[in-house]
Structures are given as structure tokens and as C-alpha cells.
PDB file of C-alpha atoms in Angstrom:
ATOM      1  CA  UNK F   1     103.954 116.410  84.407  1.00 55.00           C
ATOM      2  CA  UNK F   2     103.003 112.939  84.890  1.00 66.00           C
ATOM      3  CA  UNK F   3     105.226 110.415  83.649  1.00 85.00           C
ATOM      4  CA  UNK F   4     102.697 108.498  81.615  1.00 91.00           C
ATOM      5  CA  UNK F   5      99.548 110.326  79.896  1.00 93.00           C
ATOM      6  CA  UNK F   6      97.056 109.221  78.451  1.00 95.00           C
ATOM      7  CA  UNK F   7      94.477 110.666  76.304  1.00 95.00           C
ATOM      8  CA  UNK F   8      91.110 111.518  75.882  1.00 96.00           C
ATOM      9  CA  UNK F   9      90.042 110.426  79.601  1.00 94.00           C
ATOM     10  CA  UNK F  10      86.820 109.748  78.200  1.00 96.00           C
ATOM     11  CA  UNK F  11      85.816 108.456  75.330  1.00 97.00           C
ATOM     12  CA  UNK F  12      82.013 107.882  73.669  1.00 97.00           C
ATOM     13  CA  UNK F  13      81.463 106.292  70.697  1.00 97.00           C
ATOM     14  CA  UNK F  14      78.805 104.262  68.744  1.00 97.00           C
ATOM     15  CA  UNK F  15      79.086 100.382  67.634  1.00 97.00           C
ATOM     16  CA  UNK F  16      81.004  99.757  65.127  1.00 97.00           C
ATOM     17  CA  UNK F  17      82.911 102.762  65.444  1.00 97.00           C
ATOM     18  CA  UNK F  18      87.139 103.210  64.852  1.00 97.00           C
ATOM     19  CA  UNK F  19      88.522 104.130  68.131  1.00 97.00           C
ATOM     20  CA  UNK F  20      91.995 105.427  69.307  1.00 98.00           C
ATOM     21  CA  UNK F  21      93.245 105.937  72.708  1.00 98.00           C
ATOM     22  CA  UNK F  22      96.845 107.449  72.938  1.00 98.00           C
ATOM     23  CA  UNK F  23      99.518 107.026  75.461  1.00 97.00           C
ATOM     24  CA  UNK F  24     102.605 109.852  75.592  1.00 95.00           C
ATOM     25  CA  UNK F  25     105.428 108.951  78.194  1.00 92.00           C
ATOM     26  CA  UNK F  26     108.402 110.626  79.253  1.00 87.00           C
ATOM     27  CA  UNK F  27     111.112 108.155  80.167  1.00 76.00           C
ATOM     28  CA  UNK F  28     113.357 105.645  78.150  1.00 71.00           C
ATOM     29  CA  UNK F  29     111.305 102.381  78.361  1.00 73.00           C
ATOM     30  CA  UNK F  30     112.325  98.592  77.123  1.00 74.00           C
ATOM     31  CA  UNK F  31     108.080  97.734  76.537  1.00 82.00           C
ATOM     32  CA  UNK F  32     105.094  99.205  77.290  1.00 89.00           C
ATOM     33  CA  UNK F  33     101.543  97.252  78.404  1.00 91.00           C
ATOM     34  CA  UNK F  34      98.047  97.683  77.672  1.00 96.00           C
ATOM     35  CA  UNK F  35      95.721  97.053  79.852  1.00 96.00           C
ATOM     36  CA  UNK F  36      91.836  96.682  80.010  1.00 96.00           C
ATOM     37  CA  UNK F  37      90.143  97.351  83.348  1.00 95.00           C
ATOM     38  CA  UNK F  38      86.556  95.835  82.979  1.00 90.00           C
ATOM     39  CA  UNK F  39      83.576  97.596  84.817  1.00 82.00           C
ATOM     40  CA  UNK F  40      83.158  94.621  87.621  1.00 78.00           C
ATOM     41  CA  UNK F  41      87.128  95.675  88.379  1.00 79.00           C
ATOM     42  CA  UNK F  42      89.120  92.924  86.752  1.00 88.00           C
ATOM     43  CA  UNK F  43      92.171  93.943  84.529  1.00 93.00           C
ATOM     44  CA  UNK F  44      93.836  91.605  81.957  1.00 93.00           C
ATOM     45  CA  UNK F  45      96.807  92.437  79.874  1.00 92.00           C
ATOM     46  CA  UNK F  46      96.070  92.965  76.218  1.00 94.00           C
ATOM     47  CA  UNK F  47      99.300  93.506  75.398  1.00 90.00           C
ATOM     48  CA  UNK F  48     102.951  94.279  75.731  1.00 88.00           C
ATOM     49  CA  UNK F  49     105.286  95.801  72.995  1.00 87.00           C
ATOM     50  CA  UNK F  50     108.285  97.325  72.213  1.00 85.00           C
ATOM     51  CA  UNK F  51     108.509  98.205  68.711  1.00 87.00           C
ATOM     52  CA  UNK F  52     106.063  98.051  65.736  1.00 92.00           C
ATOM     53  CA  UNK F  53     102.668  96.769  66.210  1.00 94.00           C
ATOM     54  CA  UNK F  54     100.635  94.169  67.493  1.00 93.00           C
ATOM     55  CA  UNK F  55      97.025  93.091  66.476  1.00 94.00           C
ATOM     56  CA  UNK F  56      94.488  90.868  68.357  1.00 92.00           C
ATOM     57  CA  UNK F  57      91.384  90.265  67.002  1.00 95.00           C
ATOM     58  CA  UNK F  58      89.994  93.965  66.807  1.00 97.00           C
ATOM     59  CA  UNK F  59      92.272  95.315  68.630  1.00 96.00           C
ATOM     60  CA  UNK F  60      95.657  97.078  67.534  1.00 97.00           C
ATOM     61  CA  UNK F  61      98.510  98.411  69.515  1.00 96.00           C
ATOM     62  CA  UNK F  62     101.520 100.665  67.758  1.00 96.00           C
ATOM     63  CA  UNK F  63     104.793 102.330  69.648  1.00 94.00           C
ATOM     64  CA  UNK F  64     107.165 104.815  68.455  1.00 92.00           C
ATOM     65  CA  UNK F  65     109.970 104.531  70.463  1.00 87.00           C
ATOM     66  CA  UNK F  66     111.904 107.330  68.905  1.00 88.00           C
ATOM     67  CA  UNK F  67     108.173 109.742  70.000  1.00 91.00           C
ATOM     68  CA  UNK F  68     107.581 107.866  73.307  1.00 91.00           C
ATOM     69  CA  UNK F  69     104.158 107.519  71.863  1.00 94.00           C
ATOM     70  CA  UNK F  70     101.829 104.504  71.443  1.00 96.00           C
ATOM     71  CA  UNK F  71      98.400 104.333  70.447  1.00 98.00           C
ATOM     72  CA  UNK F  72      95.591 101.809  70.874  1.00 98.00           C
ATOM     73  CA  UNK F  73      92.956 100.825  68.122  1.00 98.00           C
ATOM     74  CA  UNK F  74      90.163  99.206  68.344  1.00 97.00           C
ATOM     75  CA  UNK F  75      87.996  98.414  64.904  1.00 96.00           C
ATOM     76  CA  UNK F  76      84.605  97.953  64.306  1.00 96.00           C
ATOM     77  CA  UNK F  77      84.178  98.704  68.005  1.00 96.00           C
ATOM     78  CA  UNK F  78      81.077  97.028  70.435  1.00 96.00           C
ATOM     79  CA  UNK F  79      79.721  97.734  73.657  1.00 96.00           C
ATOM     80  CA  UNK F  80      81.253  95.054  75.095  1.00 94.00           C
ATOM     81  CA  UNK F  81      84.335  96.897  74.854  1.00 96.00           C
ATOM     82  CA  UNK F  82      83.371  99.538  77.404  1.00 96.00           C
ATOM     83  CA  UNK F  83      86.067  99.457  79.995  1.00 96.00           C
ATOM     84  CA  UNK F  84      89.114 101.458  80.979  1.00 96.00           C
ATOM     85  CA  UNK F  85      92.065 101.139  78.898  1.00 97.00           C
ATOM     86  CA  UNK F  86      95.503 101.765  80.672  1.00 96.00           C
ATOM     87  CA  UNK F  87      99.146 102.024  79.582  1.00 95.00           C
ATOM     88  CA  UNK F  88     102.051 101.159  81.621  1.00 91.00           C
ATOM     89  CA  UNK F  89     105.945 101.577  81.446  1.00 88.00           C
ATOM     90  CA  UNK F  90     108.159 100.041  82.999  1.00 81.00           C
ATOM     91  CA  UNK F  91     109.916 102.232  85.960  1.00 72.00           C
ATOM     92  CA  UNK F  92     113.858 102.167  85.473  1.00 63.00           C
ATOM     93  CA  UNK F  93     115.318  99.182  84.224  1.00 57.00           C
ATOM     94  CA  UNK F  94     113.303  96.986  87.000  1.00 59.00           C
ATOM     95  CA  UNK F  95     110.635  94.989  85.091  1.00 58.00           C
ATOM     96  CA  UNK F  96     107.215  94.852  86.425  1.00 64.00           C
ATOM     97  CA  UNK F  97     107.480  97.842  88.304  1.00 75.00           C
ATOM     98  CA  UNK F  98     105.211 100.150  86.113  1.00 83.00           C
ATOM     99  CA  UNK F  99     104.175 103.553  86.310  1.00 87.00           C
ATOM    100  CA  UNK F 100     100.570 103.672  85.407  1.00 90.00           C
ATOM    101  CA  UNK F 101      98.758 106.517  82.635  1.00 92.00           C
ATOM    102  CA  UNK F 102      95.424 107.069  84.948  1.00 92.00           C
ATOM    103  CA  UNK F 103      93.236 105.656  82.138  1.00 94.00           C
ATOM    104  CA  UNK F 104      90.615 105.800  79.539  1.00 96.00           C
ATOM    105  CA  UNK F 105      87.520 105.291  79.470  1.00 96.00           C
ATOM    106  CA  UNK F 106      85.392 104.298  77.023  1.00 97.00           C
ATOM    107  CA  UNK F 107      81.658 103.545  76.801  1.00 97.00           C
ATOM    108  CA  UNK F 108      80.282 102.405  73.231  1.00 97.00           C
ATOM    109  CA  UNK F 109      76.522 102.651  73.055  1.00 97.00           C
ATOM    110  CA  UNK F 110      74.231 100.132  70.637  1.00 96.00           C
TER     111      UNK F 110
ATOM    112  CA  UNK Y   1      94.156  76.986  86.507  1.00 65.00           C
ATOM    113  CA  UNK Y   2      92.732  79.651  89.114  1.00 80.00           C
ATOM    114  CA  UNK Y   3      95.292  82.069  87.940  1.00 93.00           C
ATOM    115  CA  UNK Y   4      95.785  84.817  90.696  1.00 96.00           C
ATOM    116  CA  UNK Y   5      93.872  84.952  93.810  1.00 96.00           C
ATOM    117  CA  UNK Y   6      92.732  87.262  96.070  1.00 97.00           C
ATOM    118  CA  UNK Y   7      90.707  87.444  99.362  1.00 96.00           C
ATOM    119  CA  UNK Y   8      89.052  88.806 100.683  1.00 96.00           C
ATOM    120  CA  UNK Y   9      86.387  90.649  97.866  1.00 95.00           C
ATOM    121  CA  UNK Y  10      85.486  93.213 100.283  1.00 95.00           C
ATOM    122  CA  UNK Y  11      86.592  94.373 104.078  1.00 96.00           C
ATOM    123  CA  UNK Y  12      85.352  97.327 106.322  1.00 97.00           C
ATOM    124  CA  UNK Y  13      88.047  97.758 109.166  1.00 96.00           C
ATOM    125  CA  UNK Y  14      87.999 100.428 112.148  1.00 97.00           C
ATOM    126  CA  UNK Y  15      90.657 103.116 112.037  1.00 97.00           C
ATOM    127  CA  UNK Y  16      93.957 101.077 114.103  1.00 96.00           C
ATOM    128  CA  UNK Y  17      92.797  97.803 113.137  1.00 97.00           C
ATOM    129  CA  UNK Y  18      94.990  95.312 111.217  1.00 96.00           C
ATOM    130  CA  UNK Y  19      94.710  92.957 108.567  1.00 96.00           C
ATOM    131  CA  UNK Y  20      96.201  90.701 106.354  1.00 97.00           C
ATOM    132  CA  UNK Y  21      94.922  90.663 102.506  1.00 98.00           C
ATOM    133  CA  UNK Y  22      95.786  87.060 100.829  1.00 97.00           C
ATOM    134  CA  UNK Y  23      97.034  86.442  97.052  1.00 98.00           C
ATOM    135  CA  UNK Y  24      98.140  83.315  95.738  1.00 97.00           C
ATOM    136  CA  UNK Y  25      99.198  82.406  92.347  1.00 97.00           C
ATOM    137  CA  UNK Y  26      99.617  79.055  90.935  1.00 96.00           C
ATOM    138  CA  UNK Y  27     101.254  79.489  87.792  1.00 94.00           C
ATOM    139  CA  UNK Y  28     104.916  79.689  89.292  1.00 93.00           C
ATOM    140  CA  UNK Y  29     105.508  83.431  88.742  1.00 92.00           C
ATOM    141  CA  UNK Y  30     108.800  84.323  89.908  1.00 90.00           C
ATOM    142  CA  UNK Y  31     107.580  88.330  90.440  1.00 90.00           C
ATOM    143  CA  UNK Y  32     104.434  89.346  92.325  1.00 93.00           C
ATOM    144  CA  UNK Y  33     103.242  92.504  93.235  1.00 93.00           C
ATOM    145  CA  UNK Y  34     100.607  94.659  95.020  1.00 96.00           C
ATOM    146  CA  UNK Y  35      99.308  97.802  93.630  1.00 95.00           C
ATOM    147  CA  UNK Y  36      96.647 100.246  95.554  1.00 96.00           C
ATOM    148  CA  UNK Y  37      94.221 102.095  93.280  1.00 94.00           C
ATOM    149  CA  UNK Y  38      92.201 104.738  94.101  1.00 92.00           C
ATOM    150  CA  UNK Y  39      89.115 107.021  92.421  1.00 82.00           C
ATOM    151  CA  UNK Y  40      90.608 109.041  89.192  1.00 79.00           C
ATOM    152  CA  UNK Y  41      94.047 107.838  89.605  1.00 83.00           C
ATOM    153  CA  UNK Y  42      96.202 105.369  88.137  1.00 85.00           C
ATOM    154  CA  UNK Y  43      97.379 102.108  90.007  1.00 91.00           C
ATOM    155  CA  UNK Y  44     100.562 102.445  92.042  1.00 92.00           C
ATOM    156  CA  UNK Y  45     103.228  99.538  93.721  1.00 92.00           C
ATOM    157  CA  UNK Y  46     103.055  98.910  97.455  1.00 95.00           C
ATOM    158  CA  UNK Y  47     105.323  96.033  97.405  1.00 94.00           C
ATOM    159  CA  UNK Y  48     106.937  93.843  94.596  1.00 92.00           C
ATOM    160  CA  UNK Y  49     108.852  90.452  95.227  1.00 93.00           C
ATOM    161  CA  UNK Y  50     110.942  88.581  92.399  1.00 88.00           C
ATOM    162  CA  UNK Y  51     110.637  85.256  94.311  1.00 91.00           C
ATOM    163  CA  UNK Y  52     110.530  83.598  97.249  1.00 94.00           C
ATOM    164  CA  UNK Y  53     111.956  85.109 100.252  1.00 94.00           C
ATOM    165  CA  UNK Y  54     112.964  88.397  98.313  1.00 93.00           C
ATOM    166  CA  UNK Y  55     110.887  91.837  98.452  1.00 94.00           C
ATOM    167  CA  UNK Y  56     111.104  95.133  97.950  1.00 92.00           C
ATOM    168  CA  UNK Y  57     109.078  98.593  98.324  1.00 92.00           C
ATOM    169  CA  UNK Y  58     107.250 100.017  95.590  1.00 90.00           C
ATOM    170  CA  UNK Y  59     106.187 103.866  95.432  1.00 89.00           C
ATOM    171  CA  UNK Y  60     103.650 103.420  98.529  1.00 94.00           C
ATOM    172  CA  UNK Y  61     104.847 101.278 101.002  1.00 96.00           C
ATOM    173  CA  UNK Y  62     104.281 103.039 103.618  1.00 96.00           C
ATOM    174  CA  UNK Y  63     101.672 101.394 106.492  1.00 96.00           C
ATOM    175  CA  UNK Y  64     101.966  98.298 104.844  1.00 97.00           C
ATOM    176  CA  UNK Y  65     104.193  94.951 105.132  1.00 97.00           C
ATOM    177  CA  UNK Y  66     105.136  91.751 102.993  1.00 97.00           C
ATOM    178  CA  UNK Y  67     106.525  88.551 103.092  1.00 96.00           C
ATOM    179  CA  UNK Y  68     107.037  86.107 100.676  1.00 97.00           C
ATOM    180  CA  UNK Y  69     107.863  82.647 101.800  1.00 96.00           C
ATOM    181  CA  UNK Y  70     107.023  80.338  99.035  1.00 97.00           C
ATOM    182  CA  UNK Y  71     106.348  80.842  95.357  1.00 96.00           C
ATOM    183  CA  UNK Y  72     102.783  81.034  95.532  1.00 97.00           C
ATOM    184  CA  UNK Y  73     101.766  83.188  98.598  1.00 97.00           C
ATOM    185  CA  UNK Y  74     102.718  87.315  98.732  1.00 98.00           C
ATOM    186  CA  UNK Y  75     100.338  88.375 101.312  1.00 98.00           C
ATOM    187  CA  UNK Y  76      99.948  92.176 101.998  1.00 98.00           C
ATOM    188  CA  UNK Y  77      99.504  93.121 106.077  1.00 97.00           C
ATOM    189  CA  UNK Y  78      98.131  96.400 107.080  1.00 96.00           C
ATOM    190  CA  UNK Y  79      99.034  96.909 110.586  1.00 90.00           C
ATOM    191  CA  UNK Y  80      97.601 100.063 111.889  1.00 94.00           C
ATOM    192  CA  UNK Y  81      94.798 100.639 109.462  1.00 95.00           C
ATOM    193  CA  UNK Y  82      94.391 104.398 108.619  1.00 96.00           C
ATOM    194  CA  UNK Y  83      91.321 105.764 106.270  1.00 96.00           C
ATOM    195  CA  UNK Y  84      94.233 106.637 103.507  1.00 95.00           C
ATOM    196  CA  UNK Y  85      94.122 103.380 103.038  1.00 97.00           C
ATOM    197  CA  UNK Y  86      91.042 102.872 101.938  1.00 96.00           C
ATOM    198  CA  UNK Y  87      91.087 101.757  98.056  1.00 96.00           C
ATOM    199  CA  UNK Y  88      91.515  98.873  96.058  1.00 95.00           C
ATOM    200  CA  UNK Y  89      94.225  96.720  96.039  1.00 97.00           C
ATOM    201  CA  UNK Y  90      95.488  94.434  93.187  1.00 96.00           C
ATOM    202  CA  UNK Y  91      97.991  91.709  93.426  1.00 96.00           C
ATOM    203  CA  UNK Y  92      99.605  90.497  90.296  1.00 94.00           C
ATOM    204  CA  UNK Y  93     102.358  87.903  89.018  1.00 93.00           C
ATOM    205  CA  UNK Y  94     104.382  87.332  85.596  1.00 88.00           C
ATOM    206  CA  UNK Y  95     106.928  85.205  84.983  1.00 85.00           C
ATOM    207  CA  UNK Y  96     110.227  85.701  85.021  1.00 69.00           C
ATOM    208  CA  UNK Y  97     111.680  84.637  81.281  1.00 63.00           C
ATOM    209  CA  UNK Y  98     115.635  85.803  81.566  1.00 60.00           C
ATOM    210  CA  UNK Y  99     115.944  88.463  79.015  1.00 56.00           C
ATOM    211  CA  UNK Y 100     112.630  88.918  77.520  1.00 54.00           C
ATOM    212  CA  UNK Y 101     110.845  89.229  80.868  1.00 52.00           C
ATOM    213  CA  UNK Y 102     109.239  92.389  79.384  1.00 53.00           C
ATOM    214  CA  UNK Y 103     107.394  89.880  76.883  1.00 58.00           C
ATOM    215  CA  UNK Y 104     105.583  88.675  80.268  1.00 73.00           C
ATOM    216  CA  UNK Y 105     102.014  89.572  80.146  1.00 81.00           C
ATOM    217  CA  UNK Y 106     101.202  90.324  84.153  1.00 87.00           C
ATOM    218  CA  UNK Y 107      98.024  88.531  85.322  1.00 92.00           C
ATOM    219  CA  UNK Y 108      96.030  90.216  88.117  1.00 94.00           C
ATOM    220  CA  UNK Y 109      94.074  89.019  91.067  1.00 95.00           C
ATOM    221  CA  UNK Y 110      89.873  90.567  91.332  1.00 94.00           C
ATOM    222  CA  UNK Y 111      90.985  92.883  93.632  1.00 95.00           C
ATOM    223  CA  UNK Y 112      90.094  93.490  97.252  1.00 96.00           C
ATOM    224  CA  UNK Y 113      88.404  96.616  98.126  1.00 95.00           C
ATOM    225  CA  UNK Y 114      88.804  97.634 101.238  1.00 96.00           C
ATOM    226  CA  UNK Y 115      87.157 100.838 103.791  1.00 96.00           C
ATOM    227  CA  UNK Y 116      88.821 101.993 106.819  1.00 96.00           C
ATOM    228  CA  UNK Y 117      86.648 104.376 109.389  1.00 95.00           C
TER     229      UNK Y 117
END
């Protein structure tokens, strides 16, 4: 069993659509990051948490620490937010080394 | 700022060749790292350094070397190229903020994608 999972691996939806992309893990972590892998290959962080939720713009990331379960929202969504979504946690108490979920992608069509 | 840089974009080497991929940073991160990624599978650590003139291995280090002699640079070497190597590779920094380092958002290079044959 992989120590991070994410789920659905693939995701279609249309504009304006509610989407959710979950992340499970299975070690004690201190945060967990978001990540958005665009199609040209870049990845920026969207966000890092480590207990309750944060909200940019459309987008909405929760944690449960006590589940070892986060989720990802994203509201009213567009096709410019086709990409791959990734979680990471931190690997032992040594920040910034991550263990990656494989990702999610998502493709919303017009 | 330029953020995190990486070069080169793209590289085709010969099975035994060697190579040296380039990342610099200029936004004084005190960790960098370099992560491989390849088709279907999530991005794993090569290397990881947590300043200048201190590294350490990652999950996958093997075939691969790093130095990191001033703040800026972390380059990656590939000495005896093999085609498990082919993939993409990502260098990334964050800063290092004492306690709340995990509040850190990392900022990654473009990525160099590289084929060995």
C-alpha cells in the first residue's frame, strides 16, 4: 500500500462544475501540500496545511488529521483548471522530503 | 525574480555518457532538492541539501551525484548515464523558517527532461 493515495486518478467534469479530489495517507505528518502540475510540466504549490482549511480564490483545501485524510475543492470549476493535482507529506520528521500521491488528473471541458 | 532555474529544457545522451543538469535559485532558500518523475508515477527525491555545503540522499540516489557550494547552485551530475534514467527531473527550493518550515510553500524549477539510449 502506497503511503500516499490519491483518488479518482482521473477526473472529467464540465465548467462550472464542484470538484473534489481526495488524498488518504498512512503516516503521522506535521503538513501536507497541494500541488498543481500544469500540462506544459510546471508545478506550483497551492497550498500547505496542517489543520482546518484553507481557501484561495476557488479553490479549497481541508485535513483531518485524526483520518489522515484531506480533500481538495475546487468551485465553479473552468478549463483552465485542467492539470494534475498532487498531495505530498512530509517523510519522517525531515521537512521537504515528501512522499508524493501519483496524482489526479483532471480535464474540465467548455 | 527568476525564481528556480533549470537547464537544460531537454537532453538526449548515449547510454555511459555523463552530464551535469543546472538549478539555481535566487530567493535564498536554505533547502533544495531534486526529484525524478516518471510516466504514471509520483515524483520521488534524488538528492536534498539544507544549505550550502550540506547534502543528503533522497529515495533514488543511486547513479547520480550533488554538490552544493553556495546558496544558489545544487547541480545534479549523472555520471554513467543508463536508460533508467530517462525521466524528468525537477529541482526545487523553500525556505527554511525555524519552526514553521512546514508553512514553506516549495517553488519548482520547469523541469529538464532528459532520454538516455
Amino acid at each position: 500500500k502506497n503511503e500516499v493515495e490519491q483518488s479518482p486518478q482521473n477526473l472529467t467534469a464540465q465548467e462550472g462544475e464542484f470538484i473534489t479530489i481526495n488524498c488518504s495517507y498512512s503516516v503521522g505528518i506535521s503538513a501536507l501540500h497541494w500541488l498543481q502540475q500544469h500540462p506544459g510540466g510546471g508545478i506550483v504549490s497551492l497550498f500547505m496545511l496542517s489543520s482546518g482549511k484553507k481557501k484561495h480564490g476557488r479553490l479549497i483545501a481541508t485535513i483531518n488529521i485524526q483520518e489522515k485524510h484531506s480533500s481538495l475543492h475546487i468551485t465553479a470549476s473552468h478549463p483552465r483548471d485542467s492539470a494534475v493535482y498532487i498531495c505530498a507529506v512530509p517523510r519522517g520528521t525531515s521537512y521537504g522530503k515528501l512522499t508524493f500521491g501519483q496524482g489526479t488528473i483532471l480535464t474540465v471541458h467548455p | 525574480n527568476a525564481g528556480v532555474t533549470q537547464t537544460p529544457k531537454f537532453r538526449i545522451l548515449k547510454i555511459g555518457q555523463s552530464m551535469t543538469l543546472q538549478c539555481t535559485q535566487d530567493m535564498n532558500h536554505n533547502y533544495m532538492y531534486w526529484y525524478r518523475q516518471d510516466p504514471g508515477m509520483g515524483l520521488k527525491l534524488i538528492y536534498y541539501s539544507v544549505g550550502a555545503g550540506i547534502t543528503d540522499k533522497g529515495e533514488v540516489p543511486n547513479g547520480y551525484n550533488v554538490s552544493r557550494s553556495t546558496t544558489e547552485d545544487f547541480p545534479l551530475r549523472l555520471e554513467l548515464a543508463a536508460p533508467s534514467q530517462t525521466s524528468v527531473y525537477f529541482c526545487a527550493s523553500s525556505a527554511w523558517t525555524g519552526a514553521s518550515s512546514y508553512n514553506s510553500p516549495l517553488h519548482f524549477g520547469n523541469g529538464t527532461r532528459l532520454t538516455v539510449t
